[in-house]
Short mmCIF file of N, CA and C and ligand atoms in Angstrom, two decimals:
data_model
loop_
_atom_site.label_atom_id
_atom_site.label_comp_id
_atom_site.label_asym_id
_atom_site.label_seq_id
_atom_site.Cartn_x
_atom_site.Cartn_y
_atom_site.Cartn_z
N MET A 1378 -2.72 -5.00 32.97
CA MET A 1378 -2.51 -4.34 31.67
C MET A 1378 -1.25 -4.91 31.00
N VAL A 1379 -1.39 -5.33 29.76
CA VAL A 1379 -0.24 -5.84 29.01
C VAL A 1379 0.31 -4.69 28.16
N ASN A 1380 1.59 -4.37 28.37
CA ASN A 1380 2.22 -3.31 27.59
C ASN A 1380 2.82 -3.87 26.32
N ILE A 1381 2.47 -3.25 25.18
CA ILE A 1381 3.12 -3.63 23.92
C ILE A 1381 3.87 -2.42 23.37
N VAL A 1382 4.94 -2.72 22.65
CA VAL A 1382 5.71 -1.67 21.96
C VAL A 1382 5.72 -2.00 20.48
N ILE A 1383 5.45 -0.99 19.66
CA ILE A 1383 5.42 -1.17 18.21
C ILE A 1383 6.72 -0.64 17.61
N PHE A 1384 7.34 -1.42 16.72
CA PHE A 1384 8.49 -0.95 15.95
C PHE A 1384 7.99 -0.66 14.53
N ALA A 1385 8.25 0.53 14.02
CA ALA A 1385 7.85 0.86 12.65
C ALA A 1385 8.86 1.83 12.06
N SER A 1386 9.07 1.71 10.75
CA SER A 1386 10.07 2.56 10.07
C SER A 1386 9.47 3.55 9.10
N GLY A 1387 8.21 3.33 8.71
CA GLY A 1387 7.70 4.10 7.57
C GLY A 1387 6.43 4.85 7.85
N ASN A 1388 5.49 4.70 6.93
CA ASN A 1388 4.25 5.46 6.95
C ASN A 1388 3.46 5.23 8.25
N GLY A 1389 3.37 3.97 8.66
CA GLY A 1389 2.78 3.68 9.97
C GLY A 1389 1.27 3.53 9.99
N THR A 1390 0.66 3.15 8.85
CA THR A 1390 -0.80 3.00 8.89
C THR A 1390 -1.20 1.80 9.76
N ASN A 1391 -0.41 0.74 9.74
CA ASN A 1391 -0.72 -0.39 10.63
C ASN A 1391 -0.52 0.01 12.09
N ALA A 1392 0.55 0.71 12.36
CA ALA A 1392 0.81 1.14 13.74
C ALA A 1392 -0.35 1.98 14.25
N GLU A 1393 -0.81 2.90 13.41
CA GLU A 1393 -1.93 3.77 13.81
C GLU A 1393 -3.20 2.94 14.03
N ASN A 1394 -3.43 1.99 13.13
CA ASN A 1394 -4.62 1.15 13.25
C ASN A 1394 -4.61 0.36 14.56
N ILE A 1395 -3.43 -0.08 14.96
CA ILE A 1395 -3.30 -0.83 16.23
C ILE A 1395 -3.53 0.12 17.41
N ALA A 1396 -2.95 1.31 17.34
CA ALA A 1396 -3.13 2.29 18.43
C ALA A 1396 -4.61 2.65 18.57
N ARG A 1397 -5.29 2.81 17.43
CA ARG A 1397 -6.73 3.14 17.45
C ARG A 1397 -7.52 2.00 18.09
N TYR A 1398 -7.18 0.77 17.72
CA TYR A 1398 -7.90 -0.41 18.22
C TYR A 1398 -7.81 -0.50 19.74
N PHE A 1399 -6.62 -0.19 20.29
CA PHE A 1399 -6.43 -0.37 21.72
C PHE A 1399 -6.65 0.91 22.53
N ALA A 1400 -6.99 2.01 21.86
CA ALA A 1400 -7.24 3.26 22.61
C ALA A 1400 -8.41 2.99 23.55
N GLY A 1401 -8.20 3.23 24.81
CA GLY A 1401 -9.28 3.02 25.79
C GLY A 1401 -9.41 1.58 26.25
N SER A 1402 -8.55 0.67 25.74
CA SER A 1402 -8.62 -0.74 26.18
C SER A 1402 -8.21 -0.84 27.65
N GLY A 1403 -8.90 -1.70 28.37
CA GLY A 1403 -8.53 -1.92 29.77
C GLY A 1403 -7.51 -3.03 29.93
N SER A 1404 -7.14 -3.70 28.84
CA SER A 1404 -6.25 -4.86 28.98
C SER A 1404 -4.93 -4.73 28.22
N VAL A 1405 -4.90 -3.94 27.15
CA VAL A 1405 -3.67 -3.80 26.36
C VAL A 1405 -3.35 -2.32 26.19
N ARG A 1406 -2.08 -1.98 26.43
CA ARG A 1406 -1.67 -0.58 26.26
C ARG A 1406 -0.52 -0.50 25.26
N VAL A 1407 -0.66 0.36 24.25
CA VAL A 1407 0.46 0.60 23.34
C VAL A 1407 1.35 1.62 24.06
N ALA A 1408 2.46 1.12 24.61
CA ALA A 1408 3.28 1.95 25.50
C ALA A 1408 4.19 2.90 24.74
N ALA A 1409 4.61 2.50 23.53
CA ALA A 1409 5.53 3.37 22.78
C ALA A 1409 5.69 2.87 21.36
N LEU A 1410 6.16 3.79 20.53
CA LEU A 1410 6.63 3.46 19.18
C LEU A 1410 8.15 3.59 19.21
N PHE A 1411 8.84 2.58 18.70
CA PHE A 1411 10.29 2.68 18.54
C PHE A 1411 10.57 2.70 17.04
N THR A 1412 11.48 3.59 16.64
CA THR A 1412 11.83 3.67 15.21
C THR A 1412 13.30 4.01 15.06
N GLY A 1413 13.79 3.82 13.84
CA GLY A 1413 15.13 4.28 13.51
C GLY A 1413 15.09 5.44 12.54
N ASN A 1414 13.88 5.83 12.18
CA ASN A 1414 13.70 6.84 11.14
C ASN A 1414 13.01 8.08 11.70
N PRO A 1415 13.78 9.16 11.89
CA PRO A 1415 13.18 10.37 12.47
C PRO A 1415 12.10 10.99 11.59
N HIS A 1416 12.05 10.57 10.31
CA HIS A 1416 11.03 11.11 9.39
C HIS A 1416 9.85 10.16 9.20
N ALA A 1417 9.79 9.09 9.97
CA ALA A 1417 8.71 8.11 9.80
C ALA A 1417 7.35 8.76 10.03
N GLY A 1418 6.42 8.54 9.08
CA GLY A 1418 5.05 9.03 9.26
C GLY A 1418 4.41 8.46 10.50
N ALA A 1419 4.90 7.29 10.90
CA ALA A 1419 4.35 6.61 12.09
C ALA A 1419 4.43 7.52 13.33
N ILE A 1420 5.41 8.38 13.40
CA ILE A 1420 5.61 9.18 14.62
C ILE A 1420 4.41 10.10 14.84
N GLU A 1421 4.04 10.80 13.77
CA GLU A 1421 2.90 11.73 13.89
C GLU A 1421 1.59 10.95 14.09
N ARG A 1422 1.45 9.85 13.34
CA ARG A 1422 0.23 9.04 13.46
C ARG A 1422 0.02 8.56 14.89
N MET A 1423 1.10 8.10 15.53
CA MET A 1423 0.97 7.57 16.89
C MET A 1423 0.73 8.69 17.90
N SER A 1424 1.27 9.87 17.61
CA SER A 1424 1.08 10.98 18.55
C SER A 1424 -0.40 11.35 18.65
N ARG A 1425 -1.19 11.08 17.57
CA ARG A 1425 -2.63 11.35 17.62
C ARG A 1425 -3.31 10.55 18.72
N TYR A 1426 -2.69 9.44 19.11
CA TYR A 1426 -3.27 8.58 20.16
C TYR A 1426 -2.48 8.68 21.46
N GLY A 1427 -1.63 9.69 21.52
CA GLY A 1427 -0.87 9.92 22.75
C GLY A 1427 0.22 8.89 22.98
N VAL A 1428 0.63 8.18 21.90
CA VAL A 1428 1.69 7.16 22.06
C VAL A 1428 3.04 7.82 21.83
N PRO A 1429 3.92 7.79 22.83
CA PRO A 1429 5.23 8.44 22.68
C PRO A 1429 6.15 7.65 21.75
N CYS A 1430 7.13 8.34 21.20
CA CYS A 1430 8.06 7.72 20.26
C CYS A 1430 9.49 7.81 20.78
N ARG A 1431 10.23 6.74 20.58
CA ARG A 1431 11.67 6.76 20.85
C ARG A 1431 12.41 6.50 19.54
N ILE A 1432 13.34 7.39 19.20
CA ILE A 1432 14.13 7.21 17.97
C ILE A 1432 15.52 6.73 18.35
N PHE A 1433 15.92 5.60 17.80
CA PHE A 1433 17.25 5.06 18.06
C PHE A 1433 18.09 5.14 16.79
N THR A 1434 19.39 5.32 16.97
CA THR A 1434 20.30 5.40 15.82
C THR A 1434 20.58 3.99 15.29
N ARG A 1435 21.17 3.95 14.11
CA ARG A 1435 21.55 2.65 13.52
C ARG A 1435 22.46 1.87 14.49
N GLU A 1436 23.39 2.59 15.12
CA GLU A 1436 24.31 1.92 16.05
C GLU A 1436 23.54 1.34 17.24
N GLN A 1437 22.56 2.11 17.72
CA GLN A 1437 21.78 1.62 18.87
C GLN A 1437 20.94 0.39 18.50
N TRP A 1438 20.48 0.31 17.24
CA TRP A 1438 19.74 -0.90 16.82
C TRP A 1438 20.69 -2.07 16.67
N ASN A 1439 21.91 -1.79 16.20
CA ASN A 1439 22.87 -2.89 15.96
C ASN A 1439 23.43 -3.46 17.25
N CYS A 1440 23.63 -2.59 18.21
CA CYS A 1440 24.16 -3.02 19.52
C CYS A 1440 23.13 -2.53 20.54
N PRO A 1441 22.06 -3.33 20.76
CA PRO A 1441 20.81 -2.73 21.26
C PRO A 1441 20.64 -2.63 22.77
N THR A 1442 21.70 -2.31 23.49
CA THR A 1442 21.56 -2.17 24.95
C THR A 1442 20.52 -1.11 25.31
N ASP A 1443 20.55 0.02 24.62
CA ASP A 1443 19.61 1.10 24.95
C ASP A 1443 18.17 0.70 24.62
N VAL A 1444 18.02 -0.02 23.50
CA VAL A 1444 16.67 -0.47 23.09
C VAL A 1444 16.14 -1.44 24.16
N VAL A 1445 16.99 -2.37 24.57
CA VAL A 1445 16.57 -3.36 25.57
C VAL A 1445 16.25 -2.67 26.90
N ASP A 1446 17.08 -1.72 27.30
CA ASP A 1446 16.82 -1.00 28.56
C ASP A 1446 15.46 -0.31 28.52
N GLU A 1447 15.16 0.30 27.39
CA GLU A 1447 13.90 1.03 27.26
C GLU A 1447 12.71 0.06 27.24
N LEU A 1448 12.88 -1.08 26.58
CA LEU A 1448 11.80 -2.10 26.59
C LEU A 1448 11.53 -2.53 28.03
N ARG A 1449 12.60 -2.73 28.81
CA ARG A 1449 12.44 -3.17 30.20
C ARG A 1449 11.78 -2.08 31.04
N ARG A 1450 12.23 -0.83 30.82
CA ARG A 1450 11.69 0.29 31.60
C ARG A 1450 10.18 0.40 31.38
N LEU A 1451 9.74 0.07 30.17
CA LEU A 1451 8.32 0.16 29.84
C LEU A 1451 7.56 -1.11 30.22
N ASP A 1452 8.27 -2.06 30.83
CA ASP A 1452 7.64 -3.34 31.22
C ASP A 1452 6.94 -3.99 30.02
N THR A 1453 7.69 -4.06 28.90
CA THR A 1453 7.13 -4.55 27.63
C THR A 1453 6.95 -6.07 27.66
N ARG A 1454 5.75 -6.52 27.32
CA ARG A 1454 5.47 -7.96 27.28
C ARG A 1454 5.47 -8.50 25.85
N LEU A 1455 5.16 -7.60 24.89
CA LEU A 1455 5.04 -8.05 23.50
C LEU A 1455 5.55 -6.92 22.60
N VAL A 1456 6.37 -7.28 21.62
CA VAL A 1456 6.82 -6.31 20.61
C VAL A 1456 6.15 -6.65 19.29
N VAL A 1457 5.68 -5.60 18.61
CA VAL A 1457 4.95 -5.78 17.35
C VAL A 1457 5.68 -5.01 16.25
N LEU A 1458 6.11 -5.71 15.21
CA LEU A 1458 6.75 -5.06 14.07
C LEU A 1458 5.68 -4.76 13.02
N ALA A 1459 5.56 -3.47 12.69
CA ALA A 1459 4.54 -3.06 11.72
C ALA A 1459 5.23 -2.20 10.66
N GLY A 1460 5.84 -2.86 9.68
CA GLY A 1460 6.59 -2.12 8.67
C GLY A 1460 7.92 -1.65 9.24
N PHE A 1461 8.64 -2.58 9.89
CA PHE A 1461 9.93 -2.25 10.49
C PHE A 1461 11.03 -2.86 9.64
N LEU A 1462 11.98 -2.02 9.21
CA LEU A 1462 12.91 -2.47 8.17
C LEU A 1462 14.30 -2.82 8.67
N SER A 1463 14.63 -2.51 9.92
CA SER A 1463 15.96 -2.86 10.43
C SER A 1463 15.96 -4.30 10.93
N MET A 1464 17.16 -4.86 10.95
CA MET A 1464 17.34 -6.20 11.52
C MET A 1464 17.06 -6.15 13.03
N VAL A 1465 16.34 -7.13 13.53
CA VAL A 1465 16.10 -7.19 14.98
C VAL A 1465 17.12 -8.14 15.59
N ARG A 1466 17.97 -7.60 16.45
CA ARG A 1466 19.04 -8.39 17.05
C ARG A 1466 18.52 -9.28 18.18
N LYS A 1467 19.27 -10.35 18.43
CA LYS A 1467 18.83 -11.36 19.40
C LYS A 1467 18.56 -10.81 20.80
N PRO A 1468 19.37 -9.87 21.33
CA PRO A 1468 19.08 -9.37 22.69
C PRO A 1468 17.68 -8.76 22.80
N ILE A 1469 17.18 -8.20 21.71
CA ILE A 1469 15.82 -7.62 21.73
C ILE A 1469 14.79 -8.75 21.83
N ILE A 1470 15.00 -9.80 21.03
CA ILE A 1470 14.08 -10.96 21.06
C ILE A 1470 14.09 -11.58 22.46
N ASP A 1471 15.29 -11.73 23.02
CA ASP A 1471 15.41 -12.34 24.35
C ASP A 1471 14.78 -11.48 25.44
N ALA A 1472 14.85 -10.16 25.27
CA ALA A 1472 14.35 -9.24 26.31
C ALA A 1472 12.85 -9.40 26.54
N VAL A 1473 12.14 -9.88 25.52
CA VAL A 1473 10.69 -10.09 25.68
C VAL A 1473 10.35 -11.58 25.59
N GLY A 1474 11.36 -12.41 25.85
CA GLY A 1474 11.12 -13.86 25.91
C GLY A 1474 10.58 -14.43 24.60
N GLY A 1475 10.98 -13.83 23.49
CA GLY A 1475 10.52 -14.34 22.18
C GLY A 1475 9.13 -13.86 21.80
N ASN A 1476 8.54 -13.03 22.63
CA ASN A 1476 7.19 -12.52 22.31
C ASN A 1476 7.31 -11.30 21.40
N ILE A 1477 7.62 -11.57 20.15
CA ILE A 1477 7.83 -10.50 19.17
C ILE A 1477 7.31 -11.02 17.84
N VAL A 1478 6.43 -10.23 17.23
CA VAL A 1478 5.74 -10.70 16.01
C VAL A 1478 5.87 -9.65 14.92
N ASN A 1479 5.79 -10.15 13.69
CA ASN A 1479 5.90 -9.29 12.50
C ASN A 1479 4.72 -9.57 11.58
N ILE A 1480 4.37 -8.55 10.80
CA ILE A 1480 3.40 -8.78 9.73
C ILE A 1480 4.13 -8.62 8.40
N HIS A 1481 3.87 -9.56 7.50
CA HIS A 1481 4.53 -9.55 6.19
C HIS A 1481 3.45 -9.57 5.11
N PRO A 1482 3.60 -8.75 4.06
CA PRO A 1482 2.51 -8.61 3.09
C PRO A 1482 2.52 -9.63 1.96
N SER A 1483 2.76 -10.89 2.28
CA SER A 1483 2.60 -11.97 1.30
C SER A 1483 2.38 -13.26 2.08
N LEU A 1484 2.13 -14.32 1.32
CA LEU A 1484 1.91 -15.63 1.93
C LEU A 1484 3.27 -16.32 2.07
N LEU A 1485 3.94 -16.07 3.19
CA LEU A 1485 5.25 -16.70 3.41
C LEU A 1485 5.08 -18.22 3.36
N PRO A 1486 6.06 -18.97 2.85
CA PRO A 1486 7.42 -18.51 2.55
C PRO A 1486 7.57 -17.84 1.18
N ARG A 1487 6.47 -17.64 0.45
CA ARG A 1487 6.62 -16.96 -0.84
C ARG A 1487 6.94 -15.47 -0.61
N HIS A 1488 7.91 -14.99 -1.33
CA HIS A 1488 8.24 -13.57 -1.38
C HIS A 1488 8.65 -13.00 -0.02
N GLY A 1489 9.45 -13.80 0.71
CA GLY A 1489 10.01 -13.30 1.96
C GLY A 1489 11.52 -13.21 1.86
N GLY A 1490 12.14 -12.80 2.95
CA GLY A 1490 13.60 -12.75 3.03
C GLY A 1490 14.12 -11.33 2.85
N LYS A 1491 15.44 -11.26 2.78
CA LYS A 1491 16.12 -9.97 2.75
C LYS A 1491 15.66 -9.13 1.54
N GLY A 1492 15.40 -7.86 1.76
CA GLY A 1492 15.01 -6.95 0.67
C GLY A 1492 13.53 -7.04 0.32
N MET A 1493 12.82 -8.01 0.88
CA MET A 1493 11.40 -8.17 0.54
C MET A 1493 10.55 -7.42 1.56
N TRP A 1494 10.24 -6.21 1.24
CA TRP A 1494 9.37 -5.43 2.11
C TRP A 1494 8.54 -4.48 1.25
N GLY A 1495 7.39 -4.13 1.78
CA GLY A 1495 6.52 -3.15 1.14
C GLY A 1495 6.27 -3.45 -0.33
N MET A 1496 6.44 -2.42 -1.17
CA MET A 1496 6.10 -2.54 -2.59
C MET A 1496 6.97 -3.57 -3.32
N ASN A 1497 8.18 -3.83 -2.83
CA ASN A 1497 9.01 -4.87 -3.47
C ASN A 1497 8.28 -6.21 -3.47
N VAL A 1498 7.57 -6.47 -2.39
CA VAL A 1498 6.85 -7.74 -2.26
C VAL A 1498 5.72 -7.80 -3.29
N HIS A 1499 4.93 -6.73 -3.40
CA HIS A 1499 3.79 -6.74 -4.32
C HIS A 1499 4.26 -6.83 -5.77
N ARG A 1500 5.37 -6.16 -6.09
CA ARG A 1500 5.95 -6.27 -7.43
C ARG A 1500 6.35 -7.71 -7.73
N ALA A 1501 6.96 -8.36 -6.74
CA ALA A 1501 7.41 -9.75 -6.94
C ALA A 1501 6.23 -10.69 -7.14
N VAL A 1502 5.15 -10.45 -6.42
CA VAL A 1502 3.94 -11.29 -6.57
C VAL A 1502 3.41 -11.17 -7.99
N LEU A 1503 3.34 -9.94 -8.49
CA LEU A 1503 2.81 -9.71 -9.84
C LEU A 1503 3.76 -10.29 -10.90
N GLU A 1504 5.06 -10.10 -10.70
CA GLU A 1504 6.03 -10.62 -11.67
C GLU A 1504 6.00 -12.14 -11.73
N ALA A 1505 5.70 -12.77 -10.59
CA ALA A 1505 5.64 -14.25 -10.55
C ALA A 1505 4.34 -14.77 -11.14
N GLY A 1506 3.38 -13.89 -11.39
CA GLY A 1506 2.09 -14.32 -11.94
C GLY A 1506 1.24 -15.08 -10.94
N ASP A 1507 1.44 -14.85 -9.65
CA ASP A 1507 0.65 -15.55 -8.63
C ASP A 1507 -0.83 -15.21 -8.75
N GLY A 1508 -1.68 -16.17 -8.49
CA GLY A 1508 -3.12 -15.93 -8.54
C GLY A 1508 -3.69 -15.41 -7.24
N GLU A 1509 -2.90 -15.51 -6.18
CA GLU A 1509 -3.36 -14.99 -4.89
C GLU A 1509 -2.17 -14.44 -4.10
N SER A 1510 -2.52 -13.56 -3.17
CA SER A 1510 -1.51 -13.06 -2.23
C SER A 1510 -2.16 -13.02 -0.86
N GLY A 1511 -1.63 -12.22 0.03
CA GLY A 1511 -2.23 -12.17 1.36
C GLY A 1511 -1.25 -11.66 2.39
N ILE A 1512 -1.47 -12.06 3.63
CA ILE A 1512 -0.62 -11.60 4.73
C ILE A 1512 -0.20 -12.77 5.61
N THR A 1513 0.94 -12.58 6.24
CA THR A 1513 1.42 -13.57 7.21
C THR A 1513 1.82 -12.84 8.49
N ILE A 1514 1.30 -13.32 9.60
CA ILE A 1514 1.74 -12.82 10.91
C ILE A 1514 2.56 -13.96 11.53
N HIS A 1515 3.78 -13.62 11.92
CA HIS A 1515 4.68 -14.70 12.38
C HIS A 1515 5.58 -14.20 13.50
N TYR A 1516 6.12 -15.14 14.27
CA TYR A 1516 7.10 -14.79 15.28
C TYR A 1516 8.40 -14.35 14.61
N VAL A 1517 9.12 -13.49 15.29
CA VAL A 1517 10.40 -12.98 14.78
C VAL A 1517 11.54 -13.78 15.40
N THR A 1518 12.42 -14.28 14.52
CA THR A 1518 13.65 -14.93 14.98
C THR A 1518 14.81 -14.23 14.27
N ASP A 1519 16.02 -14.79 14.43
CA ASP A 1519 17.15 -14.14 13.75
C ASP A 1519 17.22 -14.50 12.27
N VAL A 1520 16.28 -15.31 11.78
CA VAL A 1520 16.18 -15.59 10.34
C VAL A 1520 15.08 -14.68 9.78
N VAL A 1521 15.44 -13.82 8.81
CA VAL A 1521 14.47 -12.85 8.28
C VAL A 1521 13.25 -13.59 7.71
N ASP A 1522 12.07 -13.24 8.21
CA ASP A 1522 10.79 -13.83 7.78
C ASP A 1522 10.73 -15.34 8.00
N GLY A 1523 11.56 -15.84 8.92
CA GLY A 1523 11.67 -17.30 9.08
C GLY A 1523 10.99 -17.87 10.31
N GLY A 1524 10.44 -17.04 11.19
CA GLY A 1524 9.84 -17.55 12.43
C GLY A 1524 8.53 -18.26 12.19
N SER A 1525 8.05 -18.97 13.21
CA SER A 1525 6.85 -19.79 13.00
C SER A 1525 5.63 -18.90 12.75
N ILE A 1526 4.75 -19.44 11.91
CA ILE A 1526 3.60 -18.67 11.44
C ILE A 1526 2.45 -18.77 12.43
N ILE A 1527 1.87 -17.62 12.76
CA ILE A 1527 0.73 -17.55 13.68
C ILE A 1527 -0.58 -17.57 12.89
N CYS A 1528 -0.59 -16.84 11.78
CA CYS A 1528 -1.85 -16.70 11.04
C CYS A 1528 -1.57 -16.20 9.63
N GLN A 1529 -2.33 -16.70 8.66
CA GLN A 1529 -2.25 -16.18 7.29
C GLN A 1529 -3.66 -15.89 6.80
N ARG A 1530 -3.78 -14.85 5.98
CA ARG A 1530 -5.06 -14.61 5.30
C ARG A 1530 -4.79 -14.31 3.83
N ARG A 1531 -5.72 -14.72 2.98
CA ARG A 1531 -5.50 -14.67 1.54
C ARG A 1531 -6.39 -13.65 0.87
N CYS A 1532 -5.92 -13.14 -0.26
CA CYS A 1532 -6.79 -12.33 -1.12
C CYS A 1532 -6.40 -12.63 -2.56
N PRO A 1533 -7.31 -12.40 -3.51
CA PRO A 1533 -6.98 -12.69 -4.90
C PRO A 1533 -6.05 -11.62 -5.48
N VAL A 1534 -5.27 -12.03 -6.48
CA VAL A 1534 -4.59 -11.06 -7.35
C VAL A 1534 -5.51 -10.93 -8.56
N LEU A 1535 -5.94 -9.71 -8.88
CA LEU A 1535 -6.94 -9.52 -9.93
C LEU A 1535 -6.28 -9.10 -11.24
N PRO A 1536 -6.91 -9.45 -12.36
CA PRO A 1536 -6.37 -9.01 -13.65
C PRO A 1536 -6.24 -7.49 -13.66
N GLY A 1537 -5.16 -7.00 -14.17
CA GLY A 1537 -4.96 -5.55 -14.23
C GLY A 1537 -4.41 -4.94 -12.95
N ASP A 1538 -4.17 -5.78 -11.92
CA ASP A 1538 -3.59 -5.25 -10.68
C ASP A 1538 -2.24 -4.59 -10.95
N THR A 1539 -2.01 -3.49 -10.25
CA THR A 1539 -0.68 -2.87 -10.19
C THR A 1539 -0.15 -3.13 -8.78
N PRO A 1540 1.14 -2.90 -8.54
CA PRO A 1540 1.62 -3.05 -7.16
C PRO A 1540 0.79 -2.22 -6.18
N GLU A 1541 0.33 -1.06 -6.64
CA GLU A 1541 -0.42 -0.16 -5.74
C GLU A 1541 -1.81 -0.73 -5.41
N THR A 1542 -2.51 -1.26 -6.42
CA THR A 1542 -3.86 -1.79 -6.13
C THR A 1542 -3.77 -3.05 -5.28
N LEU A 1543 -2.76 -3.86 -5.55
CA LEU A 1543 -2.58 -5.07 -4.73
C LEU A 1543 -2.21 -4.68 -3.29
N ALA A 1544 -1.32 -3.68 -3.16
CA ALA A 1544 -0.92 -3.23 -1.83
C ALA A 1544 -2.14 -2.77 -1.02
N GLU A 1545 -3.06 -2.09 -1.71
CA GLU A 1545 -4.23 -1.57 -1.00
C GLU A 1545 -5.10 -2.73 -0.47
N ARG A 1546 -5.29 -3.76 -1.32
CA ARG A 1546 -6.08 -4.92 -0.91
C ARG A 1546 -5.41 -5.64 0.27
N VAL A 1547 -4.09 -5.77 0.20
CA VAL A 1547 -3.35 -6.45 1.26
C VAL A 1547 -3.40 -5.61 2.55
N HIS A 1548 -3.27 -4.30 2.41
CA HIS A 1548 -3.35 -3.43 3.58
C HIS A 1548 -4.70 -3.60 4.30
N GLN A 1549 -5.77 -3.70 3.53
CA GLN A 1549 -7.09 -3.87 4.15
C GLN A 1549 -7.12 -5.14 5.00
N LEU A 1550 -6.54 -6.22 4.45
CA LEU A 1550 -6.47 -7.47 5.21
C LEU A 1550 -5.67 -7.27 6.50
N GLU A 1551 -4.58 -6.52 6.38
CA GLU A 1551 -3.74 -6.26 7.57
C GLU A 1551 -4.55 -5.52 8.64
N TYR A 1552 -5.29 -4.49 8.21
CA TYR A 1552 -6.05 -3.69 9.19
C TYR A 1552 -7.11 -4.55 9.88
N GLU A 1553 -7.75 -5.44 9.10
CA GLU A 1553 -8.82 -6.26 9.66
C GLU A 1553 -8.29 -7.33 10.62
N THR A 1554 -7.05 -7.76 10.39
CA THR A 1554 -6.56 -8.98 11.07
C THR A 1554 -5.60 -8.70 12.23
N PHE A 1555 -4.67 -7.78 12.02
CA PHE A 1555 -3.52 -7.68 12.93
C PHE A 1555 -3.92 -7.32 14.37
N PRO A 1556 -4.76 -6.30 14.59
CA PRO A 1556 -5.05 -5.93 16.00
C PRO A 1556 -5.68 -7.07 16.80
N ALA A 1557 -6.59 -7.82 16.17
CA ALA A 1557 -7.26 -8.90 16.91
C ALA A 1557 -6.28 -10.03 17.23
N VAL A 1558 -5.34 -10.28 16.32
CA VAL A 1558 -4.32 -11.31 16.60
C VAL A 1558 -3.42 -10.85 17.75
N ILE A 1559 -3.05 -9.59 17.74
CA ILE A 1559 -2.22 -9.04 18.83
C ILE A 1559 -2.97 -9.17 20.17
N GLU A 1560 -4.24 -8.84 20.15
CA GLU A 1560 -5.05 -8.91 21.37
C GLU A 1560 -5.06 -10.34 21.91
N GLN A 1561 -5.26 -11.30 21.01
CA GLN A 1561 -5.29 -12.70 21.43
C GLN A 1561 -3.94 -13.12 22.03
N LEU A 1562 -2.86 -12.72 21.35
CA LEU A 1562 -1.52 -13.07 21.86
C LEU A 1562 -1.29 -12.45 23.23
N ALA A 1563 -1.72 -11.21 23.38
CA ALA A 1563 -1.53 -10.51 24.66
C ALA A 1563 -2.32 -11.20 25.77
N MET A 1564 -3.52 -11.64 25.45
CA MET A 1564 -4.36 -12.31 26.44
C MET A 1564 -3.77 -13.65 26.85
N ASP A 1565 -3.06 -14.28 25.92
CA ASP A 1565 -2.50 -15.62 26.20
C ASP A 1565 -1.14 -15.56 26.91
N LEU A 1566 -0.60 -14.37 27.13
CA LEU A 1566 0.73 -14.27 27.75
C LEU A 1566 0.71 -14.75 29.19
C1 GAR B 1499 2.88 -3.33 5.55
O1 GAR B 1499 2.21 -3.77 4.39
C2 GAR B 1499 3.67 -4.46 6.15
O2 GAR B 1499 3.09 -5.72 5.93
C3 GAR B 1499 4.97 -4.36 5.40
O3 GAR B 1499 5.21 -2.99 5.31
C4 GAR B 1499 3.95 -2.32 5.19
C5 GAR B 1499 3.97 -1.14 6.14
O4 GAR B 1499 2.89 -0.30 5.85
N1 GAR B 1499 6.03 -5.05 6.08
C6 GAR B 1499 7.00 -5.68 5.43
O5 GAR B 1499 7.09 -5.67 4.22
C7 GAR B 1499 7.98 -6.42 6.31
N2 GAR B 1499 8.82 -7.28 5.54
P1 GAR B 1499 2.46 0.81 6.91
O6 GAR B 1499 3.72 1.59 7.29
O7 GAR B 1499 1.47 1.66 6.19
O8 GAR B 1499 1.87 0.10 8.09
#
């Protein structure tokens, strides 16, 4: 059994989708949700699948001995960022041997970097007049949105799109793509 831990800060629809996908799996177990936000919707969503949550303070994320200890205690092989907004420090990346991936709601390197998350990304895509958007799943390094790309999928930007309608289309791509990519990565460990 490969144990994965999901980091999420917000609503948690991707986290829930991943937990649903692996519920009852004989090969991958979502061992825990880690967050820095005690009000994250992800906490309740994951509890529906019996996935426990650990809440760490800003200080614990910045100097992550406790986070690393907990990852080790859970025998974590892969960390998955699903809407996680804090900086991931190097000791966390090292604790899982670099097996840590993020999903970003645009076609990196377009619309990535500091401050580019969630609706900010979709607004930037529309303001730039891009004809397409999509998702990028990539390894996490100490450069924000800078790790090597594992997979990208595209969708059109349609006339009359708002950040909300574009976000919905991109979310659908995320739900269809992310769990299967995680499964493949876990199998290849
Ligand atoms: C997702 O669209 C994810 O790609 C994005 O946050 C959203 C979280 O939604 N992540 C980033 O922007 C990271 N830079 P969710 O909480 O409903 O899964």
